[in-house]
Short mmCIF file of C-alpha atoms and ligand atoms in Angstrom, two decimals:
data_model
loop_
_atom_site.label_atom_id
_atom_site.label_comp_id
_atom_site.label_asym_id
_atom_site.label_seq_id
_atom_site.Cartn_x
_atom_site.Cartn_y
_atom_site.Cartn_z
CA MET A 1 20.90 82.39 28.60
CA ASP A 2 19.46 79.22 30.49
CA HIS A 3 16.24 78.19 28.73
CA ALA A 4 14.78 76.71 31.98
CA ARG A 5 14.82 80.13 33.58
CA SER A 6 11.72 81.75 34.57
CA ILE A 7 11.15 85.52 33.73
CA GLN A 8 8.67 86.64 36.22
CA ASN A 9 10.25 90.10 36.99
CA LEU A 10 12.56 92.62 35.70
CA ALA A 11 15.78 93.56 37.72
CA LEU A 12 17.87 96.56 36.95
CA ILE A 13 21.29 96.61 38.34
CA GLY A 14 24.14 98.92 37.90
CA PHE A 15 26.08 101.55 39.58
CA MET A 16 24.83 104.61 41.53
CA GLY A 17 23.41 107.31 39.07
CA THR A 18 22.77 104.91 35.99
CA GLY A 19 19.07 105.75 36.24
CA LYS A 20 17.77 102.31 37.78
CA SER A 21 14.96 104.00 39.70
CA ALA A 22 13.77 106.46 36.83
CA VAL A 23 13.89 103.94 34.28
CA GLY A 24 12.48 101.23 36.30
CA ARG A 25 9.44 103.56 37.03
CA LEU A 26 8.93 104.11 33.36
CA VAL A 27 9.20 100.64 32.28
CA ALA A 28 6.72 99.59 35.26
CA ASP A 29 4.38 102.01 34.17
CA ILE A 30 4.28 100.82 30.63
CA LEU A 31 4.22 97.06 31.57
CA HIS A 32 1.46 97.69 34.12
CA PHE A 33 4.03 96.12 36.75
CA THR A 34 4.62 97.15 40.30
CA PHE A 35 7.87 99.15 40.77
CA LEU A 36 10.04 98.16 43.78
CA ASP A 37 13.18 100.25 44.75
CA THR A 38 15.35 97.87 47.38
CA ASP A 39 16.64 101.05 48.98
CA THR A 40 13.06 102.29 49.85
CA VAL A 41 12.04 98.93 51.18
CA ILE A 42 14.93 98.84 53.33
CA GLU A 43 14.59 102.22 54.68
CA ALA A 44 10.90 101.32 55.53
CA TRP A 45 11.88 97.95 57.17
CA ALA A 46 14.67 99.73 59.01
CA GLY A 47 12.49 102.85 59.84
CA LYS A 48 15.52 105.07 59.01
CA SER A 49 17.26 106.39 55.95
CA ILE A 50 20.06 104.67 53.93
CA VAL A 51 22.35 107.45 55.37
CA ASP A 52 21.52 106.72 58.86
CA ILE A 53 21.93 102.84 58.33
CA PHE A 54 25.29 103.33 57.20
CA GLU A 55 26.23 105.85 59.96
CA GLN A 56 24.65 104.17 62.76
CA GLU A 57 24.96 100.39 61.98
CA GLY A 58 27.65 100.39 59.25
CA GLU A 59 27.92 98.97 55.92
CA PRO A 60 27.75 95.30 56.83
CA ALA A 61 24.41 95.74 58.48
CA PHE A 62 23.10 97.54 55.28
CA ARG A 63 24.40 94.47 53.13
CA GLU A 64 22.55 92.17 55.46
CA TRP A 65 19.43 94.28 54.69
CA GLU A 66 19.93 93.67 51.13
CA ARG A 67 20.33 90.05 51.74
CA LYS A 68 16.96 89.90 53.34
CA ILE A 69 15.46 91.93 50.56
CA VAL A 70 16.86 89.44 47.79
CA GLU A 71 15.07 86.45 49.72
CA GLU A 72 11.84 88.40 49.71
CA LEU A 73 12.22 89.27 46.16
CA THR A 74 11.92 85.48 44.97
CA ARG A 75 8.25 85.69 45.88
CA ARG A 76 7.32 88.62 43.54
CA ARG A 77 5.55 88.45 40.36
CA LYS A 78 5.14 91.32 37.64
CA THR A 79 7.55 93.34 39.45
CA VAL A 80 10.21 95.95 38.06
CA ILE A 81 12.99 96.00 40.62
CA ALA A 82 15.50 98.61 40.91
CA THR A 83 18.42 97.50 43.14
CA GLY A 84 20.86 99.47 45.16
CA GLY A 85 24.26 99.63 43.14
CA GLY A 86 25.96 97.39 45.55
CA LEU A 87 23.37 94.63 45.81
CA PRO A 88 24.32 92.47 42.92
CA ALA A 89 28.18 92.73 43.68
CA ASN A 90 27.58 89.35 45.68
CA ASP A 91 27.27 85.83 44.00
CA ALA A 92 24.43 84.75 45.96
CA ASN A 93 22.44 87.95 45.37
CA LEU A 94 22.86 87.97 41.69
CA ALA A 95 22.22 84.21 41.40
CA SER A 96 18.66 84.65 43.33
CA LEU A 97 17.71 87.63 41.12
CA LYS A 98 18.36 85.27 38.06
CA THR A 99 16.01 82.62 39.26
CA HIS A 100 13.01 85.00 38.83
CA ALA A 101 14.02 87.98 36.90
CA LEU A 102 15.45 89.15 33.60
CA VAL A 103 18.71 91.07 35.07
CA VAL A 104 19.37 94.07 33.13
CA CYS A 105 22.62 96.18 34.14
CA LEU A 106 22.53 100.01 33.00
CA TRP A 107 26.17 101.17 32.65
CA ALA A 108 27.70 104.40 32.34
CA SER A 109 31.63 105.75 32.37
CA PRO A 110 32.76 107.03 36.01
CA GLU A 111 32.67 110.58 34.41
CA LYS A 112 29.17 110.27 33.38
CA ILE A 113 28.10 108.82 36.84
CA TRP A 114 29.89 111.67 38.56
CA GLN A 115 28.22 114.27 36.38
CA ARG A 116 24.79 112.73 37.45
CA VAL A 117 25.35 112.15 41.18
CA ARG A 118 27.45 115.21 41.95
CA GLY A 119 25.50 117.46 44.28
CA GLN A 120 23.36 114.67 45.96
CA LYS A 121 24.08 113.85 49.54
CA HIS A 122 22.12 110.79 50.05
CA ARG A 123 24.84 108.20 48.98
CA PRO A 124 27.18 107.50 51.77
CA LEU A 125 29.71 105.66 49.65
CA LEU A 126 30.38 108.79 47.68
CA ASN A 127 31.06 111.24 50.79
CA ASP A 128 34.82 110.79 49.89
CA ARG A 129 37.72 113.47 49.60
CA ASP A 130 37.90 112.26 45.83
CA PRO A 131 34.51 111.00 44.73
CA LEU A 132 35.50 110.47 41.08
CA ALA A 133 38.35 108.33 42.07
CA LYS A 134 35.96 106.48 44.45
CA ILE A 135 33.57 105.91 41.65
CA GLY A 136 36.36 104.41 39.57
CA GLU A 137 37.71 102.10 42.20
CA LEU A 138 34.10 100.71 43.07
CA LEU A 139 33.24 100.37 39.42
CA ALA A 140 36.30 98.32 38.95
CA VAL A 141 35.44 95.94 41.80
CA ARG A 142 31.74 95.64 40.72
CA GLU A 143 32.39 95.23 37.03
CA PRO A 144 32.71 91.55 36.96
CA TYR A 145 29.26 91.27 38.52
CA TYR A 146 27.59 93.99 36.53
CA ARG A 147 28.99 92.05 33.40
CA GLN A 148 27.08 88.97 34.51
CA ALA A 149 23.59 90.80 33.80
CA ASP A 150 21.72 88.96 30.86
CA VAL A 151 21.75 92.49 29.10
CA LEU A 152 23.93 95.53 29.51
CA VAL A 153 22.49 98.79 28.42
CA ASN A 154 25.05 101.80 27.79
CA THR A 155 23.19 104.87 29.20
CA GLY A 156 26.08 107.46 28.51
CA MET A 157 24.50 109.03 25.14
CA ARG A 158 20.95 107.82 25.59
CA SER A 159 17.68 109.59 27.02
CA LEU A 160 15.81 108.06 29.75
CA ARG A 161 13.07 107.21 27.17
CA GLU A 162 15.42 105.57 24.87
CA VAL A 163 17.04 103.36 27.81
CA ALA A 164 13.54 102.37 28.95
CA GLN A 165 12.71 101.45 25.27
CA GLN A 166 15.72 99.22 25.06
CA VAL A 167 15.03 97.37 28.31
CA LEU A 168 11.50 96.95 27.33
CA HIS A 169 12.58 95.39 24.15
CA GLN A 170 15.00 92.96 25.80
CA PHE A 171 12.18 92.08 28.40
CA HIS A 172 9.69 91.37 25.57
CA MET A 173 12.33 89.13 23.80
CA ALA A 174 13.26 87.22 26.94
CA GLN A 175 9.52 86.44 27.75
CA ALA A 176 8.77 85.32 24.39
CA ILE A 177 11.83 82.86 24.49
CA HIS A 178 10.96 81.56 28.05
CA ARG A 179 7.26 81.22 27.79
C1 S3P B 201 24.93 101.72 47.12
C2 S3P B 201 24.11 102.38 46.23
C3 S3P B 201 22.84 103.19 46.74
C4 S3P B 201 22.57 102.44 47.99
C5 S3P B 201 23.49 102.68 49.15
C6 S3P B 201 24.95 101.85 48.48
C7 S3P B 201 26.19 101.08 46.53
O1 S3P B 201 21.78 102.78 45.93
O2 S3P B 201 21.99 101.30 47.85
O3 S3P B 201 23.89 103.96 49.05
O4 S3P B 201 26.84 100.29 47.19
O5 S3P B 201 26.41 101.24 45.43
P1 S3P B 201 21.54 103.57 44.27
O6 S3P B 201 22.43 102.66 43.48
O7 S3P B 201 20.02 103.37 44.01
O8 S3P B 201 22.19 104.88 44.28
#
């Protein structure tokens, strides 16, 4: 990692269903940081749900909202940020997160992700005839971005608390180095 980096925040990236929000909330509580979920902020800004943004405005409009929130995040301090799964699959977004945050990717296999998200209706990209295949396809496209995270944590066999502990450990180490 670049030693000149400034680690003000913690950004959790990774595919849908890897536990970014649940882990993020727990870690924020322990660190006494603010928790921010980019999807929740976008819904508040747009005045409608992610499903409605996708349906009424299309995916490019949603990605534009993401670009805007990424810009706003640069002004944040002491914040744990859970990003939408597609937000870091963009060079500029990922580079921007790295200017102020330790970027931690939560990882899981397509099968594990499917187990976790099946039955949920709020993820428009998974309203597909074959959601498991769709997860595999999206994951293949995004893997090169997710791999650029500072830290990758495999969530497959770990409890929420164990994942949070790993994330906290990495964050404390990064802060000690970049003090
Ligand atoms: C998306 C992931 C979702 C949400 C939107 C698009 C994606 O967030 O931003 O449905 O492109 O992977 P979660 O990862 O929090 O489910």
